[in-house]
XYZ file of C-alpha atoms in Angstrom:
708
model
C 74.295 150.148 115.551
C 74.814 152.731 112.337
C 73.481 151.645 109.257
C 77.035 151.787 107.585
C 78.395 150.106 110.783
C 75.894 147.053 109.912
C 76.028 146.774 106.223
C 80.591 146.221 106.995
C 79.157 144.048 109.870
C 76.668 141.987 107.661
C 79.821 142.172 105.343
C 82.190 140.792 107.581
C 80.259 138.249 108.668
C 78.969 136.904 105.865
C 82.667 136.829 104.560
C 84.420 135.386 107.281
C 81.329 132.846 107.804
C 81.951 131.222 104.419
C 85.839 131.037 105.389
C 85.006 129.187 108.423
C 86.422 132.108 110.155
C 83.658 133.404 112.668
C 85.675 133.419 115.969
C 87.663 135.740 114.386
C 84.741 137.557 113.764
C 83.456 137.776 116.939
C 85.996 138.812 118.136
C 85.992 141.381 116.253
C 82.864 143.014 116.701
C 82.643 141.471 119.961
C 81.747 145.273 121.527
C 78.936 145.923 119.008
C 76.974 142.919 118.248
C 74.013 141.562 120.391
C 74.625 139.221 123.250
C 72.295 136.838 122.173
C 70.925 135.178 118.679
C 68.864 137.584 116.871
C 66.396 136.828 113.678
C 68.145 136.067 110.945
C 67.434 135.673 106.775
C 67.637 132.675 105.149
C 67.976 133.234 101.479
C 69.604 136.783 100.611
C 69.647 138.439 97.272
C 71.938 140.877 96.898
C 74.349 139.533 93.695
C 77.097 142.339 94.905
C 77.128 140.105 97.895
C 77.483 136.760 95.833
C 81.016 137.712 95.522
C 82.186 137.470 99.501
C 81.155 134.033 98.795
C 83.596 133.215 95.872
C 86.889 133.549 97.890
C 86.615 130.565 99.519
C 86.346 129.064 95.863
C 88.719 131.136 93.981
C 91.957 130.938 95.925
C 92.022 126.870 95.652
C 90.765 127.122 92.096
C 93.584 129.200 91.174
C 95.857 127.089 92.645
C 94.268 123.777 91.074
C 94.928 125.502 88.131
C 98.105 126.609 88.076
C 99.079 123.023 89.158
C 97.103 121.431 86.197
C 98.889 123.991 83.538
C 102.357 123.194 85.385
C 101.934 119.503 84.566
C 100.173 119.872 81.036
C 102.136 122.522 80.125
C 105.672 120.810 81.245
C 108.662 121.988 82.990
C 112.338 121.139 83.499
C 113.205 122.424 87.083
C 116.988 120.421 87.336
C 119.411 118.528 89.320
C 117.845 119.737 92.397
C 114.881 122.194 93.378
C 114.717 125.983 93.724
C 116.352 127.843 96.491
C 119.139 127.256 98.469
C 121.429 125.254 96.689
C 123.099 121.965 98.740
C 121.940 119.120 100.069
C 117.792 120.334 100.788
C 115.956 118.592 98.511
C 114.491 116.818 101.270
C 113.620 120.038 102.930
C 111.920 121.634 100.317
C 110.017 118.924 99.524
C 108.657 118.935 102.994
C 107.509 122.288 102.818
C 105.767 120.939 99.159
C 103.729 118.235 101.113
C 102.714 120.669 103.719
C 101.236 123.245 101.354
C 100.003 120.652 99.439
C 97.912 119.328 102.623
C 96.836 123.606 103.195
C 95.422 123.401 99.373
C 93.432 120.512 100.147
C 92.229 122.215 103.111
C 90.489 124.608 100.901
C 89.481 122.751 98.557
C 87.562 120.132 100.965
C 86.483 123.652 102.197
C 84.848 125.215 98.995
C 83.334 121.138 97.663
C 81.382 121.954 100.938
C 80.357 125.059 100.762
C 78.756 124.020 97.421
C 77.405 121.316 98.466
C 75.808 121.780 101.576
C 74.536 125.316 99.646
C 72.578 123.151 96.904
C 71.301 120.716 99.248
C 69.541 123.823 101.432
C 68.119 125.143 98.162
C 66.495 122.014 97.693
C 65.102 122.399 101.086
C 64.033 125.379 101.109
C 62.799 126.211 97.694
C 62.773 122.331 95.839
C 60.856 119.203 96.092
C 62.900 118.062 99.745
C 66.035 116.483 100.124
C 65.847 112.145 100.605
C 66.437 112.018 105.244
C 69.750 109.550 103.673
C 71.004 112.841 101.880
C 70.441 115.615 104.978
C 73.785 115.441 106.615
C 75.557 113.719 103.133
C 77.009 117.198 102.593
C 78.690 117.855 106.409
C 80.690 114.690 107.052
C 82.346 114.061 103.739
C 81.740 110.627 104.747
C 83.416 108.150 102.270
C 80.975 105.646 103.755
C 77.923 107.059 102.574
C 78.501 105.854 98.784
C 77.713 102.536 100.110
C 75.547 103.251 103.197
C 71.880 101.907 103.771
C 71.536 106.220 103.795
C 72.490 106.870 99.777
C 70.345 103.479 98.896
C 67.511 104.924 100.649
C 67.984 108.130 98.706
C 67.955 106.449 95.375
C 64.607 104.751 96.493
C 62.706 108.573 97.908
C 59.473 109.584 95.349
C 60.199 112.525 93.229
C 57.478 114.442 90.865
C 60.578 115.221 88.750
C 63.075 112.284 88.953
C 65.880 114.454 87.095
C 65.933 116.603 90.258
C 66.437 113.240 92.271
C 69.057 111.810 90.787
C 70.989 115.393 90.154
C 71.114 116.386 93.568
C 72.459 112.220 94.454
C 75.298 113.182 92.133
C 75.824 116.292 92.940
C 76.342 114.539 96.364
C 77.886 111.721 95.450
C 80.497 113.991 93.254
C 81.766 115.580 95.592
C 81.910 113.720 98.721
C 84.497 111.436 95.903
C 85.994 114.699 94.766
C 86.392 115.704 98.753
C 88.637 112.250 99.715
C 90.643 112.471 96.288
C 91.765 115.673 95.857
C 94.227 115.443 98.966
C 96.057 112.815 97.648
C 95.764 114.336 93.828
C 97.331 117.900 95.138
C 100.167 116.152 96.469
C 101.068 114.354 93.170
C 100.637 117.481 91.185
C 102.350 119.287 93.353
C 104.937 117.822 94.031
C 107.941 117.416 91.511
C 108.891 114.545 89.781
C 112.271 112.900 89.791
C 113.070 110.961 86.893
C 113.943 110.603 83.178
C 112.436 113.043 80.482
C 112.240 112.731 76.911
C 114.155 116.278 75.524
C 114.611 115.814 71.872
C 116.770 113.390 69.444
C 117.988 113.085 66.111
C 117.651 110.440 62.668
C 121.163 109.770 62.207
C 122.718 107.638 58.928
C 125.621 104.943 59.491
C 127.285 103.979 56.046
C 129.702 101.723 55.924
C 132.803 102.578 53.565
C 134.538 99.088 53.438
C 134.444 96.393 55.023
C 137.747 95.810 56.048
C 138.740 96.030 59.530
C 140.288 94.137 62.267
C 138.090 92.131 64.937
C 141.072 91.517 67.572
C 141.113 95.694 67.719
C 141.084 96.127 71.642
C 142.434 93.212 73.011
C 144.555 94.613 75.632
C 141.856 96.346 76.884
C 140.168 93.134 77.919
C 143.059 91.867 79.946
C 143.538 95.224 81.837
C 140.118 95.945 82.743
C 138.487 92.526 83.187
C 140.895 89.300 83.289
C 143.514 91.081 84.792
C 140.989 90.699 88.265
C 140.808 86.987 88.107
C 143.913 86.807 90.295
C 142.482 87.933 93.678
C 139.071 85.702 92.824
C 138.776 82.168 93.911
C 135.983 79.827 93.733
C 133.513 81.890 96.508
C 134.046 85.280 95.030
C 131.980 87.662 93.187
C 133.162 87.660 89.842
C 132.888 91.338 87.230
C 129.983 92.357 86.129
C 131.231 95.005 83.664
C 133.883 96.282 82.146
C 134.965 99.275 79.975
C 136.391 99.145 76.332
C 137.912 102.401 75.900
C 138.079 104.894 72.622
C 138.418 108.382 71.949
C 134.575 109.203 72.003
C 132.945 107.174 74.029
C 133.428 103.673 76.993
C 131.648 100.752 76.077
C 130.217 98.574 78.516
C 130.532 95.004 78.449
C 128.452 92.696 80.514
C 129.752 90.136 81.396
C 128.491 86.372 83.101
C 130.328 83.644 84.494
C 129.955 80.073 85.088
C 132.417 80.321 87.916
C 132.434 82.516 91.427
C 129.624 81.978 93.525
C 127.124 83.550 91.722
C 127.673 81.152 89.275
C 125.735 81.141 85.786
C 124.296 78.893 83.285
C 127.061 79.761 80.956
C 129.431 82.078 80.262
C 127.995 85.400 78.719
C 129.464 88.525 76.940
C 127.307 91.068 75.182
C 128.731 94.361 74.402
C 127.607 97.071 72.444
C 128.698 97.865 68.959
C 132.054 100.275 68.204
C 130.105 101.658 64.896
C 127.107 102.999 66.710
C 129.266 103.834 70.031
C 131.155 106.601 68.064
C 128.221 108.426 66.201
C 126.088 108.540 69.790
C 129.057 110.419 71.023
C 128.823 113.123 67.811
C 125.194 113.577 68.406
C 125.804 114.451 72.167
C 127.927 116.700 70.998
C 125.741 119.137 69.120
C 122.746 118.485 71.490
C 124.993 119.957 74.167
C 125.531 122.977 71.982
C 122.014 123.123 71.529
C 120.905 123.267 75.192
C 123.329 125.702 76.526
C 122.310 128.242 73.577
C 118.062 127.533 73.589
C 117.257 126.421 76.908
C 118.890 127.356 79.719
C 117.123 124.617 82.047
C 119.161 122.218 80.892
C 121.892 122.997 81.911
C 121.254 122.086 85.137
C 120.660 118.759 85.022
C 121.454 115.743 86.666
C 122.350 113.354 83.783
C 121.628 113.719 79.853
C 121.185 109.586 78.260
C 121.096 109.130 74.832
C 120.121 106.367 73.091
C 119.417 104.030 70.039
C 116.175 101.762 70.523
C 116.730 98.754 67.774
C 119.974 98.833 68.425
C 122.295 95.389 67.150
C 124.356 93.894 69.653
C 126.081 90.368 70.331
C 125.614 88.203 72.231
C 128.389 85.045 72.594
C 127.475 82.045 74.830
C 130.522 80.019 75.661
C 130.785 76.502 77.245
C 133.791 73.954 77.319
C 134.247 70.523 78.524
C 137.682 68.831 79.576
C 138.344 65.578 77.786
C 142.028 63.869 78.943
C 143.711 60.606 76.831
C 146.360 59.422 77.380
C 147.021 57.035 74.453
C 146.089 57.472 70.985
C 144.014 54.513 71.146
C 141.559 56.457 73.479
C 141.107 58.933 71.389
C 138.762 57.992 68.871
C 136.407 61.647 69.872
C 136.313 64.497 71.412
C 133.324 65.678 73.684
C 132.101 68.695 73.172
C 129.076 70.363 74.773
C 126.511 70.776 72.295
C 123.527 73.609 72.153
C 120.178 72.681 71.796
C 118.532 73.938 68.649
C 115.543 76.541 70.928
C 115.627 77.870 74.726
C 113.988 75.979 77.290
C 111.880 77.021 80.446
C 115.418 76.883 81.928
C 117.719 78.425 79.663
C 119.456 76.956 77.052
C 119.824 73.685 77.033
C 123.707 72.026 76.410
C 124.340 68.661 76.522
C 127.263 66.571 76.173
C 127.955 64.978 71.786
C 131.025 63.320 70.141
C 133.511 64.551 67.501
C 134.954 62.657 65.384
C 136.217 64.434 62.678
C 139.314 62.816 61.585
C 141.763 65.224 59.770
C 141.202 67.810 62.860
C 141.768 64.988 65.636
C 144.604 64.627 64.045
C 146.040 68.032 64.399
C 144.851 68.018 67.723
C 146.417 64.555 68.598
C 149.442 65.771 67.659
C 149.138 69.053 70.297
C 148.187 66.891 72.422
C 151.392 64.405 72.415
C 153.617 66.635 71.492
C 156.365 67.544 74.961
C 157.345 70.338 73.484
C 154.436 72.713 73.866
C 154.126 74.187 76.998
C 151.839 76.312 76.502
C 147.628 76.269 75.415
C 146.813 76.110 72.031
C 143.825 77.057 70.204
C 141.593 75.796 67.097
C 139.227 76.952 65.853
C 136.390 75.037 63.955
C 133.021 74.282 61.726
C 130.903 72.789 63.246
C 127.997 72.848 60.356
C 129.462 69.977 58.591
C 129.928 67.760 62.149
C 128.146 64.444 62.255
C 125.898 65.743 64.992
C 122.535 67.579 65.119
C 123.619 69.337 68.262
C 126.959 70.566 67.321
C 125.524 72.240 64.180
C 123.827 74.172 66.148
C 126.823 76.030 67.391
C 127.983 78.709 66.162
C 131.412 77.847 65.958
C 133.504 75.044 67.564
C 136.543 75.687 69.811
C 139.621 73.713 71.168
C 142.147 74.354 73.375
C 145.008 72.331 73.926
C 146.337 72.164 77.219
C 150.520 71.003 77.480
C 151.483 67.673 79.537
C 152.788 70.634 82.455
C 149.450 71.364 83.122
C 148.423 71.156 86.653
C 145.544 68.708 84.854
C 148.184 66.730 82.988
C 147.542 66.156 79.032
C 143.682 67.945 78.869
C 141.716 69.120 75.300
C 138.863 71.011 76.265
C 136.087 71.204 73.999
C 133.871 74.404 73.713
C 131.137 75.218 71.634
C 129.962 78.827 71.140
C 126.192 79.874 70.450
C 126.802 83.744 68.787
C 123.366 86.087 68.372
C 122.480 89.037 67.190
C 120.255 90.952 69.446
C 117.940 93.745 69.342
C 118.766 96.462 72.068
C 118.300 100.010 73.146
C 122.046 101.873 72.757
C 122.384 104.191 75.531
C 125.144 107.107 76.086
C 125.292 108.928 80.055
C 126.971 111.758 79.779
C 128.450 112.701 83.483
C 131.162 114.241 85.207
C 131.920 114.463 81.380
C 132.642 110.924 80.651
C 130.657 109.191 78.286
C 129.752 105.607 78.868
C 127.876 103.923 75.951
C 125.811 100.839 76.852
C 123.081 97.719 75.949
C 119.920 97.468 78.417
C 120.067 94.098 79.584
C 117.917 91.000 78.163
C 115.077 90.728 81.201
C 116.500 87.221 82.844
C 119.527 87.968 81.561
C 121.625 86.811 84.556
C 119.208 83.790 85.338
C 119.082 82.371 81.374
C 121.965 84.070 79.343
C 121.735 83.744 75.480
C 117.990 82.253 75.772
C 117.130 85.430 78.027
C 113.946 87.477 76.726
C 112.935 85.075 73.993
C 114.231 82.934 71.604
C 113.404 85.105 68.337
C 117.265 85.708 68.359
C 119.312 86.076 65.133
C 122.167 83.011 65.065
C 125.179 84.278 63.767
C 127.833 81.544 61.757
C 131.598 82.367 62.528
C 133.851 80.866 60.072
C 136.907 79.419 61.077
C 139.019 81.993 58.801
C 137.631 84.876 60.262
C 137.707 83.482 64.138
C 141.249 83.029 63.501
C 141.985 86.502 63.697
C 140.954 87.301 66.987
C 144.374 85.378 68.088
C 146.858 86.578 65.953
C 150.726 85.651 66.963
C 151.858 88.994 68.800
C 154.804 90.982 66.695
C 158.572 90.277 68.891
C 156.876 87.920 71.456
C 156.382 84.298 71.295
C 152.796 83.902 72.145
C 149.843 84.642 70.623
C 146.330 87.307 71.925
C 144.966 83.941 73.850
C 147.524 83.084 75.430
C 148.524 86.677 76.552
C 145.603 87.018 77.587
C 144.951 83.845 79.776
C 148.619 85.364 81.187
C 146.698 88.507 82.217
C 143.959 86.145 84.006
C 146.321 84.940 85.853
C 145.631 80.916 84.201
C 149.206 80.260 83.431
C 149.578 78.113 87.206
C 147.278 75.688 84.965
C 150.218 75.039 82.533
C 153.293 76.205 84.602
C 152.588 73.589 87.179
C 155.099 72.961 89.649
C 154.798 71.260 92.697
C 156.410 73.762 94.935
C 155.842 73.482 98.728
C 153.568 75.998 100.131
C 152.425 76.976 96.603
C 149.112 78.917 97.774
C 147.613 79.363 94.046
C 143.502 78.361 93.971
C 144.381 75.740 91.172
C 145.656 73.097 92.665
C 144.218 73.980 96.377
C 140.579 71.904 94.745
C 141.052 68.249 95.144
C 137.970 66.981 92.876
C 137.904 64.424 89.966
C 136.583 67.166 87.840
C 138.072 69.984 89.058
C 139.636 71.481 85.554
C 135.817 71.150 83.963
C 133.973 72.820 86.776
C 137.171 75.246 87.577
C 139.496 75.831 85.214
C 136.752 75.792 81.708
C 134.795 78.837 83.323
C 137.666 80.609 82.822
C 138.496 79.703 79.968
C 134.565 79.899 78.448
C 134.844 83.434 79.884
C 137.991 84.217 78.221
C 136.838 83.607 74.968
C 133.043 84.471 75.002
C 134.555 87.836 75.414
C 137.511 88.071 72.349
C 134.682 86.374 70.214
C 132.162 89.795 71.208
C 134.470 92.388 71.016
C 135.254 91.136 67.864
C 131.830 91.124 66.254
C 131.148 94.449 68.190
C 133.862 95.678 66.225
C 132.217 94.112 62.837
C 131.947 97.067 60.045
C 133.743 98.779 62.758
C 135.205 101.789 60.061
C 131.046 102.981 59.336
C 131.030 106.398 60.288
C 128.118 109.454 60.327
C 127.127 110.582 56.787
C 126.577 114.285 55.747
C 127.064 117.400 57.550
C 125.126 119.432 59.878
C 122.248 121.753 58.663
C 122.282 125.456 59.576
C 119.491 124.780 61.414
C 120.240 121.598 62.912
C 120.438 123.521 67.084
C 116.427 123.789 66.957
C 116.155 120.450 65.346
C 117.856 118.676 68.006
C 115.497 120.346 70.840
C 111.686 119.079 71.721
C 109.294 121.545 69.696
C 107.791 121.894 73.337
C 108.863 121.559 76.657
C 109.659 117.478 76.717
C 109.226 115.022 74.337
C 111.563 112.949 71.462
C 112.332 114.390 68.772
C 113.425 112.708 65.553
C 114.656 115.771 62.706
C 117.642 114.970 61.329
C 119.922 117.467 61.444
C 122.410 115.559 58.942
C 122.051 116.340 55.377
C 123.324 113.440 52.413
C 125.562 115.092 49.168
C 122.696 114.551 46.279
C 123.085 111.980 44.692
C 124.586 109.474 47.683
C 124.347 106.180 47.238
C 122.585 105.015 49.946
C 122.806 101.272 49.832
C 125.489 100.572 52.030
C 123.966 102.800 55.190
C 121.501 102.580 57.449
C 119.226 104.402 59.710
C 119.015 105.454 63.395
C 116.805 107.496 65.193
C 118.810 108.838 68.294
C 116.439 110.068 71.617
C 117.441 112.272 73.898
C 116.259 112.091 77.958
C 117.431 114.205 80.869
C 117.495 113.891 84.365
C 116.420 115.518 86.904
C 113.263 116.886 88.679
C 110.633 117.852 86.327
C 106.834 118.780 86.060
C 105.173 116.508 83.372
C 101.955 114.986 82.332
C 103.706 111.838 83.159
C 102.568 108.093 84.928
C 99.385 106.972 85.662
C 99.171 108.821 89.317
C 99.270 112.132 88.124
C 97.654 111.537 84.810
C 94.813 109.975 87.043
C 95.861 113.282 89.543
C 94.797 115.653 86.833
C 91.373 114.098 86.092
C 90.466 114.583 89.402
C 91.441 118.403 89.456
C 90.104 119.053 86.719
C 86.931 117.895 87.683
C 87.327 119.309 90.770
C 87.857 123.085 88.556
C 84.827 121.861 86.613
C 82.646 121.402 90.032
C 83.013 124.326 90.987
C 83.120 126.359 88.109
C 79.250 125.249 87.698
C 78.563 125.847 91.320
C 79.848 129.784 90.779
C 77.644 130.395 87.788
C 74.734 128.339 89.491
C 75.171 131.208 92.498
C 75.574 133.792 89.901
C 72.124 132.690 87.888
C 69.460 132.592 91.073
C 70.812 136.277 92.785
C 70.510 134.564 95.641
C 72.958 132.811 98.045
C 72.546 132.075 102.134
C 74.761 130.960 105.322
C 72.466 128.672 106.923
C 73.198 125.468 108.563
C 76.849 125.127 107.266
C 77.576 122.974 110.412
C 75.762 119.993 111.619
C 75.300 122.567 115.186
C 73.224 124.342 113.260
C 71.312 121.676 111.799
C 70.541 119.817 115.347
C 69.037 122.778 116.857
C 66.763 123.451 113.703
C 65.752 119.369 114.111
C 65.600 119.979 117.644
C 62.919 122.821 117.413
C 60.882 121.033 114.544
C 57.409 119.394 115.304
C 57.688 115.733 116.031
C 56.668 113.594 113.361
C 55.358 109.682 113.037
C 57.688 109.280 110.382
C 60.668 108.756 112.872
C 58.004 106.700 115.135
C 60.361 103.867 116.680
C 63.802 105.722 115.601
C 65.521 107.200 118.431
C 67.421 104.275 119.760
C 68.416 103.838 115.622
C 67.805 103.359 112.255
C 67.740 99.419 110.510
C 65.831 100.033 107.226
C 66.591 102.083 104.114
C 62.686 103.002 104.236
C 63.232 105.484 106.514
C 65.610 107.396 104.264
C 63.307 107.328 101.990
C 61.211 110.266 103.086
C 61.286 113.479 102.332
C 62.435 116.546 103.943
C 62.164 120.489 103.353
C 62.232 123.578 105.482
C 59.112 125.444 106.149
C 58.281 127.863 108.318
C 55.941 128.185 110.832
C 54.290 131.225 113.217
C 54.156 130.759 116.228
C 51.564 132.269 118.801
C 53.415 135.407 119.857
C 52.830 136.182 116.328
C 57.325 134.944 115.986
C 58.273 132.933 112.811
C 60.230 130.308 113.127
C 61.342 127.128 110.640
C 60.872 123.204 111.055
C 61.922 120.704 109.214
C 58.947 119.223 107.730
C 58.693 115.279 106.723
C 56.431 114.132 103.752
C 54.909 111.221 103.979
C 53.060 109.528 101.444
C 53.321 112.729 99.014
C 52.041 115.291 102.137
C 54.028 118.309 101.057
C 53.844 121.769 102.388
C 51.864 124.151 102.191
C 51.998 127.462 99.675
C 52.439 129.588 103.043
C 54.767 127.604 104.641
C 57.534 128.023 101.929
C 60.637 130.144 103.065
C 60.579 133.897 101.661
C 63.672 135.413 100.224
C 64.643 138.244 102.756
C 62.123 137.594 105.111
C 63.694 137.399 108.699
C 62.667 134.502 111.146
C 63.037 133.555 115.064
């Protein structure tokens, strides 16, 4: 073969061998290669040919660096992945997983080449390799990390122990990386779907004055919540959310009833504050404008969520008990559920207590005994001066008098109200151009009601005078708000009871001596809880955003980098503004969709693992360039087996042909030495060092020398 063709063949042989494509090399040079094996060199000393070894490392290394950079810097993709629009995300994610598998194979090949070369250098020119570590580089077997081969390698004796430690450590790291880079690249290459921080601001809410009607919005309670009760019965699943509309947002209420199939321990309602819901919509408008002008990627979002942490929300729990009296002589007390002072492990503890205040009792008895009253009446009472400590724990007392026309007969419902302020995160979601505002639910809210999460909620004392604003008499109507809402809830058959044959009302299908307390009371409880919670949520309802927007408000709303919350204020207060009646809140903005972002334990660990791979491979490339030598020998188990078969028999491996049970065998060092045959040819063999027996200087492998 001509010299030029020999050089070209040598280049292609090295390149294809490193890339594990030697079969293609054999097919490509089929006409020009020998049909039999020819002598070969173990170590070669041409630096420029070392460049042929780099593609196996640079390709996976470049992809790895790109993925690390992509997740570290962060990039928002949008509601769906890049490519054809439509329901193709599953196909796109499948293609990404396939690409991740290909990348895994490239990285494992890169690590295999590096570890094999390090072991090969120790075999040829170092102190040798422990027998237990000889084949470890070829298999990537994770079980080697807890095998007797590793333990035997650790016990091997070296003149320079640091070489042994370095060799074993490199093999361990190489095996560990080979088994972890696959899952890591699959995690980093696949974009995450979730909610990501994309800015925020600080806003100041000022209370202009303290007036306001707490009964505003009561009609919405009847339309959006209570009106559904007409189609329910004792086995129904009750409504779990309803909305209060306004010009800027829909506030989401979270009710919980003591009725229906899925019963809770108390009738509870929680509701976002109106004075925070309205300004939240104002911030949303500014952010949407900023996103459309400064970051086009945010326009392809799935949804945007604006939130205020540590926002206050009222939580109101009501529990009632029905009392029935025939004569005034029996009318010496009213039994009322009294809330405990603390929450127990099972939630709020309630127990029946006696209420005996004479003045209030007299008023209730008059209504109770007046046959001309045909509608239920409502009376708010201050329990703070009640004789019973349990009742003094209540925020407010309520008595509901049912008329004689009721299906239950004359009844008085004694109710206790436990109202508290709860810290929560208020969020406003923008989707299909509808803005909804809600509060996060306390943990175990459905099981423990007002005691959910912790017992540190601030108690609200409600005066009867303020509570009366919740129930004004309706103009041009003969009813008040409470009576109107009860009719909206289809509770009027209770007091407009007529025994008509075939009447199908649920209220008198039940035949139980306590059916009025068990069945009817929870409906009145839920009505009261929603009415009071709505009034509390309208506290300081006239509070508004203070200040005017700054000129650079657009840039202040968006994150400084790709992701992150930002709390630079976009509102400027006029000089000399009195801030004593103002409160500052931080609004954070989060966007939903696909993104590459360094977030989550799995992503962070995967980034660390792939970073270790980058350091490992770059260190090996530097080592390769420093020594100016390269080799492609013994990079497969079959080639190593051929070398072992042609090596002389050694007493070190006595009694091992059927297996090796002890770790001491693996402590013996192995080196590759050269031997001269009888015909003068040089060949290579494995040399086991037993008890410090080292090969002679003349037996060491020489760079550039050919061996048979």
